[in-house]
Structure formats: C-alpha cells, structure tokens
PDB file of C-alpha atoms and ligand atoms in Angstrom:
ATOM      1  CA  MET A  28      61.874  39.589  37.547  1.00 94.00           C
ATOM      2  CA  PRO A  29      62.718  36.026  39.371  1.00 98.00           C
ATOM      3  CA  HIS A  30      59.766  34.094  38.106  1.00 98.00           C
ATOM      4  CA  PHE A  31      60.018  30.393  40.124  1.00 99.00           C
ATOM      5  CA  LEU A  32      57.935  28.803  37.506  1.00 98.00           C
ATOM      6  CA  ASP A  33      60.075  25.915  36.076  1.00 98.00           C
ATOM      7  CA  LEU A  34      63.432  24.571  37.696  1.00 98.00           C
ATOM      8  CA  ALA A  35      64.953  23.984  34.095  1.00 98.00           C
ATOM      9  CA  GLN A  36      64.522  27.554  33.792  1.00 98.00           C
ATOM     10  CA  ILE A  37      66.830  28.471  37.439  1.00 98.00           C
ATOM     11  CA  ALA A  38      70.607  28.502  37.213  1.00 98.00           C
ATOM     12  CA  ALA A  39      72.003  25.784  39.186  1.00 98.00           C
ATOM     13  CA  ALA A  40      73.743  28.145  41.418  1.00 98.00           C
ATOM     14  CA  ASP A  41      70.460  29.359  42.387  1.00 98.00           C
ATOM     15  CA  LEU A  42      68.902  26.040  43.115  1.00 98.00           C
ATOM     16  CA  LYS A  43      71.955  25.102  45.616  1.00 98.00           C
ATOM     17  CA  ALA A  44      71.688  28.499  47.390  1.00 98.00           C
ATOM     18  CA  MET A  45      68.157  28.032  48.156  1.00 98.00           C
ATOM     19  CA  LEU A  46      68.149  24.459  49.344  1.00 98.00           C
ATOM     20  CA  ALA A  47      71.055  26.046  51.810  1.00 98.00           C
ATOM     21  CA  ASP A  48      69.129  29.193  52.721  1.00 98.00           C
ATOM     22  CA  ALA A  49      66.446  26.691  53.600  1.00 98.00           C
ATOM     23  CA  ARG A  50      67.894  24.761  55.783  1.00 98.00           C
ATOM     24  CA  ALA A  51      69.636  27.449  57.305  1.00 98.00           C
ATOM     25  CA  MET A  52      66.539  29.290  58.385  1.00 98.00           C
ATOM     26  CA  LYS A  53      65.254  25.428  59.167  1.00 98.00           C
ATOM     27  CA  ALA A  54      68.122  25.243  61.618  1.00 98.00           C
ATOM     28  CA  ALA A  55      68.320  29.442  62.979  1.00 98.00           C
ATOM     29  CA  ARG A  56      64.111  28.805  64.007  1.00 98.00           C
ATOM     30  CA  LYS A  57      64.400  25.432  66.167  1.00 97.00           C
ATOM     31  CA  GLY A  58      62.452  25.631  69.250  1.00 97.00           C
ATOM     32  CA  LEU A  59      60.684  28.629  68.378  1.00 98.00           C
ATOM     33  CA  PRO A  60      56.576  28.395  67.969  1.00 98.00           C
ATOM     34  CA  LYS A  61      55.584  27.856  64.470  1.00 97.00           C
ATOM     35  CA  GLY A  62      53.509  31.445  64.256  1.00 96.00           C
ATOM     36  CA  ALA A  63      56.649  32.985  65.476  1.00 98.00           C
ATOM     37  CA  PRO A  64      58.554  35.167  63.151  1.00 98.00           C
ATOM     38  CA  ASP A  65      62.079  34.438  62.341  1.00 98.00           C
ATOM     39  CA  PRO A  66      65.059  35.683  64.505  1.00 96.00           C
ATOM     40  CA  ASP A  67      65.854  37.780  61.348  1.00 95.00           C
ATOM     41  CA  PRO A  68      62.360  38.025  59.535  1.00 98.00           C
ATOM     42  CA  ALA A  69      63.849  38.573  55.845  1.00 98.00           C
ATOM     43  CA  LEU A  70      60.887  39.806  54.458  1.00 98.00           C
ATOM     44  CA  PRO A  71      58.731  42.265  56.760  1.00 98.00           C
ATOM     45  CA  GLY A  72      55.628  43.997  55.005  1.00 98.00           C
ATOM     46  CA  ARG A  73      55.332  42.072  52.144  1.00 98.00           C
ATOM     47  CA  THR A  74      52.074  40.187  50.642  1.00 98.00           C
ATOM     48  CA  LEU A  75      52.172  37.176  48.557  1.00 98.00           C
ATOM     49  CA  ALA A  76      48.411  36.709  47.339  1.00 98.00           C
ATOM     50  CA  MET A  77      47.566  32.864  46.423  1.00 98.00           C
ATOM     51  CA  ILE A  78      45.022  31.346  43.413  1.00 98.00           C
ATOM     52  CA  PHE A  79      44.086  28.270  43.814  1.00 98.00           C
ATOM     53  CA  GLU A  80      42.365  26.347  40.694  1.00 97.00           C
ATOM     54  CA  LYS A  81      42.416  23.566  42.039  1.00 97.00           C
ATOM     55  CA  SER A  82      42.284  22.270  46.427  1.00 98.00           C
ATOM     56  CA  SER A  83      45.767  21.987  48.081  1.00 98.00           C
ATOM     57  CA  THR A  84      46.563  21.553  51.629  1.00 98.00           C
ATOM     58  CA  ARG A  85      50.717  21.365  51.853  1.00 98.00           C
ATOM     59  CA  THR A  86      50.694  24.016  49.314  1.00 98.00           C
ATOM     60  CA  ARG A  87      47.976  26.791  50.561  1.00 98.00           C
ATOM     61  CA  VAL A  88      49.577  26.406  54.168  1.00 98.00           C
ATOM     62  CA  SER A  89      53.338  25.984  53.735  1.00 98.00           C
ATOM     63  CA  PHE A  90      53.001  29.119  51.739  1.00 98.00           C
ATOM     64  CA  ASP A  91      50.844  31.174  53.992  1.00 98.00           C
ATOM     65  CA  MET A  92      53.130  30.135  57.100  1.00 98.00           C
ATOM     66  CA  ALA A  93      56.310  30.902  55.329  1.00 98.00           C
ATOM     67  CA  ILE A  94      55.522  34.486  54.502  1.00 98.00           C
ATOM     68  CA  ARG A  95      54.323  35.009  58.162  1.00 98.00           C
ATOM     69  CA  GLN A  96      57.498  33.902  59.236  1.00 98.00           C
ATOM     70  CA  LEU A  97      59.190  36.078  57.217  1.00 98.00           C
ATOM     71  CA  GLY A  98      57.575  39.234  58.233  1.00 98.00           C
ATOM     72  CA  GLY A  99      54.804  39.092  55.949  1.00 98.00           C
ATOM     73  CA  SER A 100      51.459  38.072  55.133  1.00 98.00           C
ATOM     74  CA  SER A 101      49.341  36.594  52.927  1.00 98.00           C
ATOM     75  CA  LEU A 102      45.934  36.661  50.519  1.00 98.00           C
ATOM     76  CA  VAL A 103      44.266  33.149  49.877  1.00 98.00           C
ATOM     77  CA  LEU A 104      42.310  33.421  46.264  1.00 98.00           C
ATOM     78  CA  GLN A 105      39.687  30.670  44.985  1.00 97.00           C
ATOM     79  CA  ALA A 106      40.317  31.398  41.385  1.00 96.00           C
ATOM     80  CA  ALA A 107      36.472  30.910  41.116  1.00 95.00           C
ATOM     81  CA  ASP A 108      35.079  33.009  44.015  1.00 96.00           C
ATOM     82  CA  MET A 109      37.528  36.233  41.589  1.00 97.00           C
ATOM     83  CA  GLN A 110      36.756  37.978  38.429  1.00 96.00           C
ATOM     84  CA  LEU A 111      39.091  35.424  36.658  1.00 95.00           C
ATOM     85  CA  GLY A 112      36.199  33.044  37.131  1.00 91.00           C
ATOM     86  CA  ARG A 113      34.056  34.641  34.949  1.00 95.00           C
ATOM     87  CA  GLY A 114      36.168  35.630  32.196  1.00 95.00           C
ATOM     88  CA  GLU A 115      38.323  38.359  33.317  1.00 97.00           C
ATOM     89  CA  SER A 116      41.331  38.229  31.445  1.00 97.00           C
ATOM     90  CA  ILE A 117      44.492  36.520  33.230  1.00 98.00           C
ATOM     91  CA  ALA A 118      46.312  39.639  31.793  1.00 98.00           C
ATOM     92  CA  ASP A 119      44.195  42.013  33.377  1.00 98.00           C
ATOM     93  CA  THR A 120      43.776  39.964  36.632  1.00 98.00           C
ATOM     94  CA  ALA A 121      48.226  39.961  36.873  1.00 98.00           C
ATOM     95  CA  GLN A 122      48.334  43.273  35.687  1.00 98.00           C
ATOM     96  CA  VAL A 123      45.789  44.324  38.603  1.00 98.00           C
ATOM     97  CA  LEU A 124      47.389  42.008  41.720  1.00 98.00           C
ATOM     98  CA  SER A 125      50.970  43.233  40.893  1.00 98.00           C
ATOM     99  CA  ARG A 126      50.006  47.030  42.423  1.00 98.00           C
ATOM    100  CA  PHE A 127      48.329  45.336  45.205  1.00 98.00           C
ATOM    101  CA  VAL A 128      50.753  42.463  46.394  1.00 98.00           C
ATOM    102  CA  ASP A 129      54.721  41.841  46.115  1.00 98.00           C
ATOM    103  CA  ALA A 130      54.683  38.453  44.625  1.00 99.00           C
ATOM    104  CA  VAL A 131      51.816  35.593  43.527  1.00 98.00           C
ATOM    105  CA  MET A 132      51.824  31.509  43.849  1.00 98.00           C
ATOM    106  CA  ILE A 133      49.211  30.206  41.547  1.00 98.00           C
ATOM    107  CA  ARG A 134      48.240  26.729  41.704  1.00 98.00           C
ATOM    108  CA  ALA A 135      46.813  26.440  38.023  1.00 98.00           C
ATOM    109  CA  ASN A 136      45.310  23.805  36.041  1.00 97.00           C
ATOM    110  CA  ALA A 137      46.729  24.283  33.126  1.00 98.00           C
ATOM    111  CA  HIS A 138      50.590  25.610  32.486  1.00 98.00           C
ATOM    112  CA  GLU A 139      50.339  27.819  30.364  1.00 98.00           C
ATOM    113  CA  ASP A 140      48.302  30.658  31.700  1.00 98.00           C
ATOM    114  CA  VAL A 141      50.776  30.870  34.792  1.00 98.00           C
ATOM    115  CA  VAL A 142      53.129  31.550  32.114  1.00 98.00           C
ATOM    116  CA  ALA A 143      50.448  33.898  31.012  1.00 98.00           C
ATOM    117  CA  PHE A 144      50.189  35.600  34.423  1.00 98.00           C
ATOM    118  CA  SER A 145      54.330  36.034  34.463  1.00 98.00           C
ATOM    119  CA  GLN A 146      54.548  37.458  31.170  1.00 98.00           C
ATOM    120  CA  ASN A 147      51.876  40.454  32.499  1.00 98.00           C
ATOM    121  CA  ALA A 148      52.744  40.724  36.189  1.00 98.00           C
ATOM    122  CA  ALA A 149      54.888  43.411  37.158  1.00 98.00           C
ATOM    123  CA  ILE A 150      55.772  40.975  39.937  1.00 98.00           C
ATOM    124  CA  PRO A 151      57.618  37.888  40.530  1.00 98.00           C
ATOM    125  CA  VAL A 152      55.251  34.651  40.028  1.00 99.00           C
ATOM    126  CA  ILE A 153      55.415  31.365  41.767  1.00 99.00           C
ATOM    127  CA  ASN A 154      54.016  27.949  40.329  1.00 99.00           C
ATOM    128  CA  GLY A 155      51.898  26.436  42.845  1.00 98.00           C
ATOM    129  CA  LEU A 156      51.269  23.301  40.410  1.00 98.00           C
ATOM    130  CA  THR A 157      49.992  23.184  37.077  1.00 98.00           C
ATOM    131  CA  ASP A 158      49.537  19.818  35.153  1.00 98.00           C
ATOM    132  CA  ARG A 159      52.821  20.077  33.495  1.00 98.00           C
ATOM    133  CA  SER A 160      55.001  20.787  36.899  1.00 98.00           C
ATOM    134  CA  HIS A 161      55.936  21.431  41.012  1.00 99.00           C
ATOM    135  CA  PRO A 162      59.052  22.760  41.316  1.00 99.00           C
ATOM    136  CA  CYS A 163      58.219  24.058  44.879  1.00 99.00           C
ATOM    137  CA  GLN A 164      56.858  20.631  46.170  1.00 99.00           C
ATOM    138  CA  ILE A 165      60.936  19.358  44.156  1.00 98.00           C
ATOM    139  CA  MET A 166      62.988  22.183  46.477  1.00 99.00           C
ATOM    140  CA  ALA A 167      61.855  20.297  49.404  1.00 99.00           C
ATOM    141  CA  ASP A 168      61.930  16.482  48.097  1.00 99.00           C
ATOM    142  CA  LEU A 169      65.673  17.587  47.662  1.00 98.00           C
ATOM    143  CA  MET A 170      65.702  19.521  50.923  1.00 99.00           C
ATOM    144  CA  THR A 171      64.819  16.484  52.734  1.00 99.00           C
ATOM    145  CA  LEU A 172      67.413  14.306  50.842  1.00 98.00           C
ATOM    146  CA  GLN A 173      70.167  16.873  51.854  1.00 98.00           C
ATOM    147  CA  GLU A 174      69.399  16.278  54.983  1.00 98.00           C
ATOM    148  CA  HIS A 175      69.093  12.844  55.236  1.00 98.00           C
ATOM    149  CA  PHE A 176      72.549  11.500  52.840  1.00 98.00           C
ATOM    150  CA  GLY A 177      74.127  14.625  53.102  1.00 98.00           C
ATOM    151  CA  ALA A 178      74.619  15.401  49.525  1.00 97.00           C
ATOM    152  CA  LEU A 179      72.482  15.528  46.232  1.00 98.00           C
ATOM    153  CA  ASP A 180      75.562  14.192  44.430  1.00 95.00           C
ATOM    154  CA  GLY A 181      75.857  10.697  42.596  1.00 94.00           C
ATOM    155  CA  LEU A 182      72.220  10.021  44.749  1.00 98.00           C
ATOM    156  CA  LYS A 183      70.259   7.468  42.365  1.00 98.00           C
ATOM    157  CA  LEU A 184      66.725   8.256  42.841  1.00 99.00           C
ATOM    158  CA  ALA A 185      63.920   6.087  41.214  1.00 99.00           C
ATOM    159  CA  TRP A 186      60.299   7.403  40.001  1.00 99.00           C
ATOM    160  CA  VAL A 187      57.608   4.743  40.157  1.00 99.00           C
ATOM    161  CA  GLY A 188      54.622   5.457  38.315  1.00 98.00           C
ATOM    162  CA  ASP A 189      52.643   8.235  36.394  1.00 98.00           C
ATOM    163  CA  GLY A 190      55.684  10.044  34.230  1.00 98.00           C
ATOM    164  CA  ASN A 191      53.459  13.235  35.940  1.00 98.00           C
ATOM    165  CA  ASN A 192      53.825  16.828  36.935  1.00 98.00           C
ATOM    166  CA  VAL A 193      55.595  16.159  39.957  1.00 99.00           C
ATOM    167  CA  ALA A 194      58.078  13.657  37.973  1.00 99.00           C
ATOM    168  CA  ALA A 195      58.621  16.244  35.232  1.00 98.00           C
ATOM    169  CA  SER A 196      59.863  18.444  38.204  1.00 99.00           C
ATOM    170  CA  PHE A 197      62.456  16.177  38.993  1.00 98.00           C
ATOM    171  CA  ILE A 198      63.469  15.338  35.693  1.00 98.00           C
ATOM    172  CA  HIS A 199      64.357  19.600  35.382  1.00 98.00           C
ATOM    173  CA  ALA A 200      65.659  18.637  38.371  1.00 98.00           C
ATOM    174  CA  ALA A 201      68.697  16.264  37.710  1.00 98.00           C
ATOM    175  CA  PRO A 202      71.166  17.902  35.378  1.00 97.00           C
ATOM    176  CA  LYS A 203      71.455  20.699  37.707  1.00 97.00           C
ATOM    177  CA  LEU A 204      71.528  19.154  40.794  1.00 97.00           C
ATOM    178  CA  GLY A 205      73.724  16.053  40.324  1.00 96.00           C
ATOM    179  CA  PHE A 206      71.884  13.151  40.964  1.00 98.00           C
ATOM    180  CA  ASP A 207      70.329  10.762  38.277  1.00 98.00           C
ATOM    181  CA  LEU A 208      67.017   9.477  37.802  1.00 98.00           C
ATOM    182  CA  VAL A 209      65.272   6.868  36.423  1.00 98.00           C
ATOM    183  CA  LEU A 210      61.945   7.039  35.811  1.00 99.00           C
ATOM    184  CA  GLY A 211      59.753   2.958  35.764  1.00 98.00           C
ATOM    185  CA  CYS A 212      56.395   4.015  34.259  1.00 99.00           C
ATOM    186  CA  PRO A 213      54.170   1.938  32.009  1.00 98.00           C
ATOM    187  CA  GLU A 214      53.702   2.082  28.411  1.00 98.00           C
ATOM    188  CA  GLY A 215      51.755   5.583  27.714  1.00 98.00           C
ATOM    189  CA  TYR A 216      52.433   6.957  31.374  1.00 98.00           C
ATOM    190  CA  GLY A 217      56.478   8.152  30.297  1.00 98.00           C
ATOM    191  CA  PRO A 218      57.352  11.759  30.970  1.00 98.00           C
ATOM    192  CA  ARG A 219      57.368  14.466  28.002  1.00 98.00           C
ATOM    193  CA  LYS A 220      59.745  13.517  25.326  1.00 98.00           C
ATOM    194  CA  ASP A 221      61.393  17.066  25.246  1.00 98.00           C
ATOM    195  CA  ASP A 222      61.928  17.099  28.996  1.00 98.00           C
ATOM    196  CA  LEU A 223      63.810  13.918  28.913  1.00 98.00           C
ATOM    197  CA  VAL A 224      65.897  15.302  25.551  1.00 98.00           C
ATOM    198  CA  LEU A 225      66.733  18.483  27.912  1.00 97.00           C
ATOM    199  CA  ALA A 226      67.596  16.431  31.131  1.00 98.00           C
ATOM    200  CA  GLY A 227      70.386  14.464  28.767  1.00 98.00           C
ATOM    201  CA  PRO A 228      72.249  10.778  30.677  1.00 97.00           C
ATOM    202  CA  ALA A 229      71.386  11.854  33.782  1.00 97.00           C
ATOM    203  CA  VAL A 230      67.618  10.463  33.141  1.00 98.00           C
ATOM    204  CA  LYS A 231      66.911   7.350  32.363  1.00 98.00           C
ATOM    205  CA  LEU A 232      63.492   5.899  31.470  1.00 98.00           C
ATOM    206  CA  THR A 233      61.855   2.417  31.735  1.00 98.00           C
ATOM    207  CA  THR A 234      58.508   0.313  31.529  1.00 98.00           C
ATOM    208  CA  ASP A 235      60.346  -2.155  33.986  1.00 98.00           C
ATOM    209  CA  ALA A 236      60.014  -0.610  38.010  1.00 98.00           C
ATOM    210  CA  GLY A 237      61.809  -3.385  39.416  1.00 98.00           C
ATOM    211  CA  ALA A 238      64.800  -2.063  36.976  1.00 98.00           C
ATOM    212  CA  ALA A 239      64.036   1.680  37.902  1.00 98.00           C
ATOM    213  CA  VAL A 240      64.347   0.583  41.791  1.00 98.00           C
ATOM    214  CA  ALA A 241      67.447  -1.600  41.564  1.00 98.00           C
ATOM    215  CA  GLY A 242      70.275  -0.070  43.429  1.00 98.00           C
ATOM    216  CA  ALA A 243      68.505   3.263  44.569  1.00 98.00           C
ATOM    217  CA  ASP A 244      68.968   5.469  47.162  1.00 99.00           C
ATOM    218  CA  VAL A 245      65.859   6.841  46.777  1.00 99.00           C
ATOM    219  CA  VAL A 246      62.222   5.253  45.516  1.00 99.00           C
ATOM    220  CA  ILE A 247      59.665   8.150  44.947  1.00 99.00           C
ATOM    221  CA  ALA A 248      55.714   7.728  44.133  1.00 99.00           C
ATOM    222  CA  ASP A 249      52.869   9.503  43.303  1.00 99.00           C
ATOM    223  CA  THR A 250      49.180   9.627  42.932  1.00 98.00           C
ATOM    224  CA  PHE A 251      48.305   7.257  39.572  1.00 98.00           C
ATOM    225  CA  VAL A 252      45.186   9.765  39.357  1.00 98.00           C
ATOM    226  CA  SER A 253      46.168  13.624  39.107  1.00 98.00           C
ATOM    227  CA  MET A 254      43.954  16.638  39.856  1.00 98.00           C
ATOM    228  CA  GLY A 255      42.459  16.814  36.529  1.00 96.00           C
ATOM    229  CA  ASP A 256      42.801  13.794  34.991  1.00 97.00           C
ATOM    230  CA  LYS A 257      39.706  12.306  33.854  1.00 95.00           C
ATOM    231  CA  ASP A 258      40.243   8.850  33.000  1.00 97.00           C
ATOM    232  CA  GLY A 259      40.422   7.130  36.520  1.00 98.00           C
ATOM    233  CA  ALA A 260      39.339   3.620  36.576  1.00 98.00           C
ATOM    234  CA  ARG A 261      41.648   3.163  33.381  1.00 98.00           C
ATOM    235  CA  ARG A 262      44.884   5.006  35.492  1.00 98.00           C
ATOM    236  CA  LEU A 263      44.278   2.872  38.174  1.00 98.00           C
ATOM    237  CA  ARG A 264      43.909  -0.634  36.176  1.00 98.00           C
ATOM    238  CA  ASP A 265      46.861   0.432  33.879  1.00 98.00           C
ATOM    239  CA  LEU A 266      49.508   1.461  36.585  1.00 98.00           C
ATOM    240  CA  ALA A 267      48.497  -0.960  39.318  1.00 98.00           C
ATOM    241  CA  PRO A 268      51.927  -3.105  38.429  1.00 98.00           C
ATOM    242  CA  TYR A 269      53.862  -0.007  39.761  1.00 98.00           C
ATOM    243  CA  CYS A 270      52.433   0.095  43.312  1.00 98.00           C
ATOM    244  CA  VAL A 271      55.552   0.258  45.277  1.00 99.00           C
ATOM    245  CA  THR A 272      55.347  -2.189  47.505  1.00 98.00           C
ATOM    246  CA  GLN A 273      57.869  -3.775  50.014  1.00 98.00           C
ATOM    247  CA  ARG A 274      58.806  -6.479  47.897  1.00 98.00           C
ATOM    248  CA  LEU A 275      60.110  -3.468  45.218  1.00 98.00           C
ATOM    249  CA  MET A 276      61.768  -1.262  48.006  1.00 98.00           C
ATOM    250  CA  ALA A 277      64.057  -4.947  48.538  1.00 98.00           C
ATOM    251  CA  LEU A 278      65.129  -4.426  45.276  1.00 98.00           C
ATOM    252  CA  ALA A 279      66.759  -0.671  46.613  1.00 98.00           C
ATOM    253  CA  LYS A 280      69.871  -0.103  48.390  1.00 98.00           C
ATOM    254  CA  PRO A 281      69.250  -1.360  51.960  1.00 96.00           C
ATOM    255  CA  GLY A 282      68.972   2.457  53.074  1.00 96.00           C
ATOM    256  CA  ALA A 283      66.844   3.373  50.839  1.00 98.00           C
ATOM    257  CA  VAL A 284      64.153   6.053  51.440  1.00 99.00           C
ATOM    258  CA  PHE A 285      60.609   6.381  50.105  1.00 99.00           C
ATOM    259  CA  LEU A 286      59.671   9.529  49.212  1.00 99.00           C
ATOM    260  CA  HIS A 287      55.839  10.689  48.216  1.00 99.00           C
ATOM    261  CA  CYS A 288      54.557  14.622  47.906  1.00 98.00           C
ATOM    262  CA  LEU A 289      51.099  13.398  49.736  1.00 98.00           C
ATOM    263  CA  PRO A 290      48.049  13.510  49.322  1.00 98.00           C
ATOM    264  CA  ALA A 291      48.764   9.506  48.927  1.00 98.00           C
ATOM    265  CA  HIS A 292      46.971   6.638  48.181  1.00 98.00           C
ATOM    266  CA  ARG A 293      47.344   3.391  50.289  1.00 98.00           C
ATOM    267  CA  GLY A 294      47.112   0.507  48.835  1.00 98.00           C
ATOM    268  CA  GLU A 295      46.905   2.411  45.233  1.00 98.00           C
ATOM    269  CA  GLU A 296      50.358   3.572  44.411  1.00 99.00           C
ATOM    270  CA  VAL A 297      51.987   2.786  47.495  1.00 99.00           C
ATOM    271  CA  GLU A 298      51.420   0.059  50.160  1.00 98.00           C
ATOM    272  CA  ALA A 299      50.751   1.000  53.530  1.00 98.00           C
ATOM    273  CA  ALA A 300      53.688  -1.077  55.106  1.00 98.00           C
ATOM    274  CA  VAL A 301      56.426   1.309  52.815  1.00 98.00           C
ATOM    275  CA  ILE A 302      54.476   4.927  53.266  1.00 99.00           C
ATOM    276  CA  ASP A 303      53.853   4.258  56.923  1.00 98.00           C
ATOM    277  CA  GLY A 304      57.563   2.142  57.722  1.00 98.00           C
ATOM    278  CA  PRO A 305      61.019   2.921  58.415  1.00 98.00           C
ATOM    279  CA  GLN A 306      61.796   3.850  55.598  1.00 98.00           C
ATOM    280  CA  SER A 307      59.495   7.011  54.904  1.00 99.00           C
ATOM    281  CA  LEU A 308      60.508  10.606  55.049  1.00 99.00           C
ATOM    282  CA  VAL A 309      57.062  11.622  53.733  1.00 99.00           C
ATOM    283  CA  PHE A 310      56.283  13.695  57.025  1.00 98.00           C
ATOM    284  CA  ASP A 311      59.601  15.426  56.649  1.00 98.00           C
ATOM    285  CA  GLU A 312      59.289  16.108  53.146  1.00 98.00           C
ATOM    286  CA  ALA A 313      55.848  18.061  53.766  1.00 98.00           C
ATOM    287  CA  GLU A 314      57.401  19.654  56.568  1.00 98.00           C
ATOM    288  CA  ASN A 315      60.418  20.456  54.472  1.00 98.00           C
ATOM    289  CA  ARG A 316      57.503  21.937  51.941  1.00 99.00           C
ATOM    290  CA  LEU A 317      57.862  25.132  54.583  1.00 98.00           C
ATOM    291  CA  HIS A 318      60.980  25.855  54.659  1.00 98.00           C
ATOM    292  CA  ALA A 319      62.050  25.419  51.605  1.00 98.00           C
ATOM    293  CA  GLN A 320      59.153  27.801  50.374  1.00 98.00           C
ATOM    294  CA  LYS A 321      60.614  30.261  52.304  1.00 98.00           C
ATOM    295  CA  ALA A 322      63.757  30.499  50.594  1.00 99.00           C
ATOM    296  CA  ILE A 323      61.561  30.675  47.564  1.00 99.00           C
ATOM    297  CA  LEU A 324      59.738  33.443  48.770  1.00 99.00           C
ATOM    298  CA  LYS A 325      63.368  35.138  49.302  1.00 98.00           C
ATOM    299  CA  TRP A 326      64.943  33.942  45.968  1.00 98.00           C
ATOM    300  CA  CYS A 327      61.434  36.107  44.719  1.00 98.00           C
ATOM    301  CA  LEU A 328      61.535  39.163  46.533  1.00 98.00           C
ATOM    302  CA  LYS A 329      65.215  40.033  47.503  1.00 90.00           C
TER     303      LYS A 329
HETATM  304  N1   CP B 423      51.802  18.276  47.733  1.00 57.50           N
HETATM  305  C1   CP B 423      51.235  19.188  47.666  1.00 57.50           C
HETATM  306  O1   CP B 423      51.695  20.163  46.657  1.00 57.50           O
HETATM  307  O2   CP B 423      49.923  18.887  48.045  1.00 57.50           O
HETATM  308  P1   CP B 423      48.710  20.178  48.526  1.00 57.50           P
HETATM  309  O3   CP B 423      48.101  19.656  46.836  1.00 57.50           O
HETATM  310  O4   CP B 423      48.138  19.283  49.456  1.00 57.50           O
HETATM  311  O5   CP B 423      49.306  21.442  48.744  1.00 57.50           O
HETATM  312  N1  NVA B 424      50.014  14.791  40.642  1.00 57.50           N
HETATM  313  C1  NVA B 424      49.474  15.180  41.696  1.00 57.50           C
HETATM  314  C2  NVA B 424      50.102  16.141  43.008  1.00 57.50           C
HETATM  315  C3  NVA B 424      48.905  17.031  43.867  1.00 57.50           C
HETATM  316  C4  NVA B 424      50.313  17.084  45.070  1.00 57.50           C
HETATM  317  C5  NVA B 424      48.468  16.129  41.330  1.00 57.50           C
HETATM  318  O1  NVA B 424      48.819  17.126  40.097  1.00 57.50           O
HETATM  319  O2  NVA B 424      47.404  15.617  41.233  1.00 57.50           O
END
C-alpha cells in the first residue's frame, strides 16, 4: 500500500517523479479558474477524507482543492467531532473509513497514531503533519526551490531555529535529493539523533546560526513554538538569538532565498524585512502545497 508517511521511507526516484509531476500539472493548468478540474483529471470519482487533530489553513485548503482539481472530492473531519474523540480505536476507525473513501490524510499529535492508522487501513494514508514530521510541506518546498534554482543538486540549505517536525522532513529528504543541509539550533533544540545518523554526510548540525547560514543558497525558519509545545515562554527565550534577521541573511550567498512553511511570527523566528522582502519565496511555497499535494495523491492512488 503506498502510504505517504515519511520521506525517508519513499524511494528517491518516486520523490523526484512526484516533484516533476507537480511542476507539470502546475504548468498544464495555467490560466484556468482555481476550481476548474485539470485538463486531464487523474483521479475522477476518488474521495479523500482528512482528519484534523490540530489547526490547519494550508494543508486543509491545498488538499481540498487538490482532490477537486484531480476530479475527486473530499471530506474534512475534525477528530474531536468523530467517535475517535470519544475513545473509538484508531484500528476500528481506519477499517471503517477504508470502506467509505479512497485515501485518508491525517494531521495528528502523535506520529505513532498515523502509523497505527496506516497499519489498519486498506487504503493509502498521508501524513499531514505530526509531532515528528511534515513530509507534504517539504515536497512543496523542494518544488519551489526547483522552480527558482532549476535543480536541487548541490544546493546548500540552512535551517535556523528549532530542530522540529518540519526540520525532520528536510533531513529525511537531503540524502535522497542531493542537497546539503546545515541546521543551526541551540543546545537542546537539535533534531533527533537517529535522523542525523540516517541522513549521513548530507546533513550537519551546529549551534552557531551564522555558521549554518554562511554561504547558503536557502535559509529556512519555522515557528519557535509548534502546535502541541507546552513550554512556549522558555522556547521563545532560548530560541530568540536564532531569529532570521537581515544581518543573518547577509551571511548567505547574495542570491539566497528565504523559506518558511507558515504560519509565521514576525519578530520571533524571522524579521518582517526578511519574510516580506525580495528574498522571500514564502507565498510561492504556500501555493506549491496545492501542486505537490496533487502529485502525492496521484502517487498514492494510481
Ligand atoms: N504549513 C502548514 O502546514 O500550514 P497549515 O498548518 O496552515 O496547514
Ligand atoms: N512546526 C509547526 C509547523 C506548522 C505548519 C507546527 O508543528 O506547529
């Protein structure tokens, strides 16, 4: 069953094919109204259920529009409103939804719950963000970098701040897609060691934000307080020196770009002058969630 749970588990050739497909689908529907189906809709009659345990703007809307453009339809389910929220098991929920819909996208607190869902489902399951990773986001980010730079091979990406779920999916992608990644994270906020070991020499970790950004083609930030983090005040204090400022950006290559998955907190993890400035690609990045999600749905369902 082609579950889309983590980039580390998906063959590099498949990831590359999905990125190429996303770019081709984006080009093929240029000029069409956003709600119009693709010229050659790939998934007519297919239904995607989306389960949300946490808030979402981009993931929810991009997947909804994605399945529509592919000729299918979607259901949005808040976990708290389902029997899941009253204690029905993940295993039973997965088996029941497998009888009604063709694929499920889940945004969950605990990564293990998405894995358990996939193990009990007879249909593809997509990770729409967990505490552990955010693979759909990184597909859109890599597509954005391909559009801007032409290729990913040899690019140097710098992640600055919390070594969180989004950072983990960049780490998973680096050895597969040929870019180098340096994470600049304070002590205690680094990524999981097993992810670093698996990634090998493509990924490096430092506590020095300036060293991480030096000579980078791409500088990436994310919120200092992720959904589910309880220790917001401490995180803001510890991570404050890792704000992506114009001064920090100046250490990157002159043509460097800035990415952020959004939602952003101007003045915390990034200066407004950076995220709203000429180096920022954040709204192309947000738009590309749509095109990348379409390629993921096709990979799961075709
Ligand atoms: N970047 C992202 O996943 O945004 P949402 O939380 O709005 O879905
Ligand atoms: N790291 C953030 C990403 C939000 C899209 C979070 O988990 O809240």
